[in-house]
Tab-separated table of C-alpha atoms in Angstrom:
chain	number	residue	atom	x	y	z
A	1	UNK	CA	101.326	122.070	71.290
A	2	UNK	CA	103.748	119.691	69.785
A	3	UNK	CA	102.748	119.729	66.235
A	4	UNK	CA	102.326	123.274	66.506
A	5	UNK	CA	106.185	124.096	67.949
A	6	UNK	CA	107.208	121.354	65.265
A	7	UNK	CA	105.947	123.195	62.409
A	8	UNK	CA	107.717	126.807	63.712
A	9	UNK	CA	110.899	124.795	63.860
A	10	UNK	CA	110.306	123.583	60.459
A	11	UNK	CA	109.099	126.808	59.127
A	12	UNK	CA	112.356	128.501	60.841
A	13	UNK	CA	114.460	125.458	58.985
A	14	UNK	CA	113.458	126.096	55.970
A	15	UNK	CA	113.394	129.834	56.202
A	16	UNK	CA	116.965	129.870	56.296
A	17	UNK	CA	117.927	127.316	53.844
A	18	UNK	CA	119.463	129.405	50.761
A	19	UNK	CA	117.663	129.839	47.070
A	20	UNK	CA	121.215	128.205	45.952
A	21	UNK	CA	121.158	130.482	43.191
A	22	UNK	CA	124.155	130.536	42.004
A	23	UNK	CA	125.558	132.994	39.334
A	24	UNK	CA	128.785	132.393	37.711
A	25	UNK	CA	131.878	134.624	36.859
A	26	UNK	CA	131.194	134.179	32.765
A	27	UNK	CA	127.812	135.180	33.455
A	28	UNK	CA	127.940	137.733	35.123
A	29	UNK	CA	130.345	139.196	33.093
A	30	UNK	CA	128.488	138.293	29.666
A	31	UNK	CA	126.916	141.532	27.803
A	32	UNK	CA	123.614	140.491	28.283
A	33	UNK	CA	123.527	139.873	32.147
A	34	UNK	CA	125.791	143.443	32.070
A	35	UNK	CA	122.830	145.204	30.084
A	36	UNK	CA	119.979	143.887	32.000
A	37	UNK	CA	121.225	145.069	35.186
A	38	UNK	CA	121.739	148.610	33.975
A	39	UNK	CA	125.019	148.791	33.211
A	40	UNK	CA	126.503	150.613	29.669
A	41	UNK	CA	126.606	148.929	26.370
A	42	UNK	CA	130.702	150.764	26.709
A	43	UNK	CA	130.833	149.166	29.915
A	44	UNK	CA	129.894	145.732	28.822
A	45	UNK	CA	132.250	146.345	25.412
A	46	UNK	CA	134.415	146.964	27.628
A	47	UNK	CA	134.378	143.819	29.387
A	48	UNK	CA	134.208	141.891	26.480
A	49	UNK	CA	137.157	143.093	24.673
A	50	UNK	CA	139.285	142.533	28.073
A	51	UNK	CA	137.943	139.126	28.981
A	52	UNK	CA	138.654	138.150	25.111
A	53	UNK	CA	142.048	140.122	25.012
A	54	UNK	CA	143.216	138.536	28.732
A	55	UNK	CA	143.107	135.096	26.697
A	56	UNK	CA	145.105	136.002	24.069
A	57	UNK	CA	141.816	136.106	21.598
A	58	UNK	CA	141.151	139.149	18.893
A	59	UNK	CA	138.003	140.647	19.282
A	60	UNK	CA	136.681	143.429	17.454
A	61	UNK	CA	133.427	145.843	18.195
A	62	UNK	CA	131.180	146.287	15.642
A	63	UNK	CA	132.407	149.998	15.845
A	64	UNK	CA	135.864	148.885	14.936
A	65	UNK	CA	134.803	146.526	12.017
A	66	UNK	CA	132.933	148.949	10.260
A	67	UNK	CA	136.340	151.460	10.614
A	68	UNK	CA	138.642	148.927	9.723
A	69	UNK	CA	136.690	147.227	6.520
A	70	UNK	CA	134.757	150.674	5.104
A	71	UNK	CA	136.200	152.512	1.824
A	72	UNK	CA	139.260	152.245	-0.431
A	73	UNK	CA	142.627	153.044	0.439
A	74	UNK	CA	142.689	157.036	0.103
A	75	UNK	CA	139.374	156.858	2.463
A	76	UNK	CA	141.427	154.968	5.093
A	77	UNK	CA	144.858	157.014	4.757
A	78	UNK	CA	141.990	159.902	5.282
A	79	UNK	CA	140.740	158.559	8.100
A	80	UNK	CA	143.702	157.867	9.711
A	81	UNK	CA	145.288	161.420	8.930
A	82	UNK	CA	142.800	162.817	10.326
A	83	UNK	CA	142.712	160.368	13.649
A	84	UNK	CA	146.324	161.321	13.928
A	85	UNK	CA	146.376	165.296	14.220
A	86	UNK	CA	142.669	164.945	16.017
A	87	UNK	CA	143.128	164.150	19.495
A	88	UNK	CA	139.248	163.520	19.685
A	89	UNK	CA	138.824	161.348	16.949
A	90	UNK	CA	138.769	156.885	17.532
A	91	UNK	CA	141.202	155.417	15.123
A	92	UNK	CA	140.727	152.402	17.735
A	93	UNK	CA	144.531	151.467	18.483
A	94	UNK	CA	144.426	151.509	22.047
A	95	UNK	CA	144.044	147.648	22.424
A	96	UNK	CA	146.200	147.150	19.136
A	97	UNK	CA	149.844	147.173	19.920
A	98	UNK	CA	152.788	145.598	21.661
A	99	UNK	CA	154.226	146.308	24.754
A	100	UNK	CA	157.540	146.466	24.354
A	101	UNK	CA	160.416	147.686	27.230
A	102	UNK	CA	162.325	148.264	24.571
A	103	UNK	CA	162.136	151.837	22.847
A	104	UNK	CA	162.149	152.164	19.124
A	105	UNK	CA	161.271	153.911	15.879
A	106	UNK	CA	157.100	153.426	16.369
A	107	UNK	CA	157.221	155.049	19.470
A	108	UNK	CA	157.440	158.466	17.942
């Protein structure tokens, strides 16, 4: 009867007693982890370009690379005519300027 009530309180012990699986912040938040639990390849760029920008470090999508870097110079004034009259279309600036409290000529 002992041995037998010993081994519940045991089994109850160790029933309890946590994985310890512990999962850090950078993990959780790297776009690997993000994909594998379902989550948006936008939502983990996302996430990525914050955590990088909250640091004070550039980082560029793959997207944005290929906008930035592709044709000559008449392709990118193109571009970025045409990203300027089309509401719709990424010329991908929203991370890329300066807050300022101050107004002035770029704000128009």
């Amino acid at each position: 009867m002992k041995n037998k009530l010993l081994l519940v309180a045991l089994l109850i012990v160790f029933a309890q007693v946590g994985a310890n699986a512990v999962v850090s912040v950078e993990e959780t938040t790297s776009s690997e982890y993000m994909k594998n639990w379902g989550y948006s390849g936008v939502t983990s760029d996302i996430v990525q370009v914050s955590k990088n920008r909250s640091v004070g470090e550039e980082f560029y999508l793959d997207d944005e690379l290929r906008y930035r870097n592709k044709g000559n110079k008449f392709v990118k004034f193109c571009k970025r005519f045409w990203a300027y009259f089309d509401p719709a279309a990424e010329d991908y600036s929203f991370y890329h300027h300066d807050t300022k409290a101050t107004p002035s000529v770029t704000d128009l």
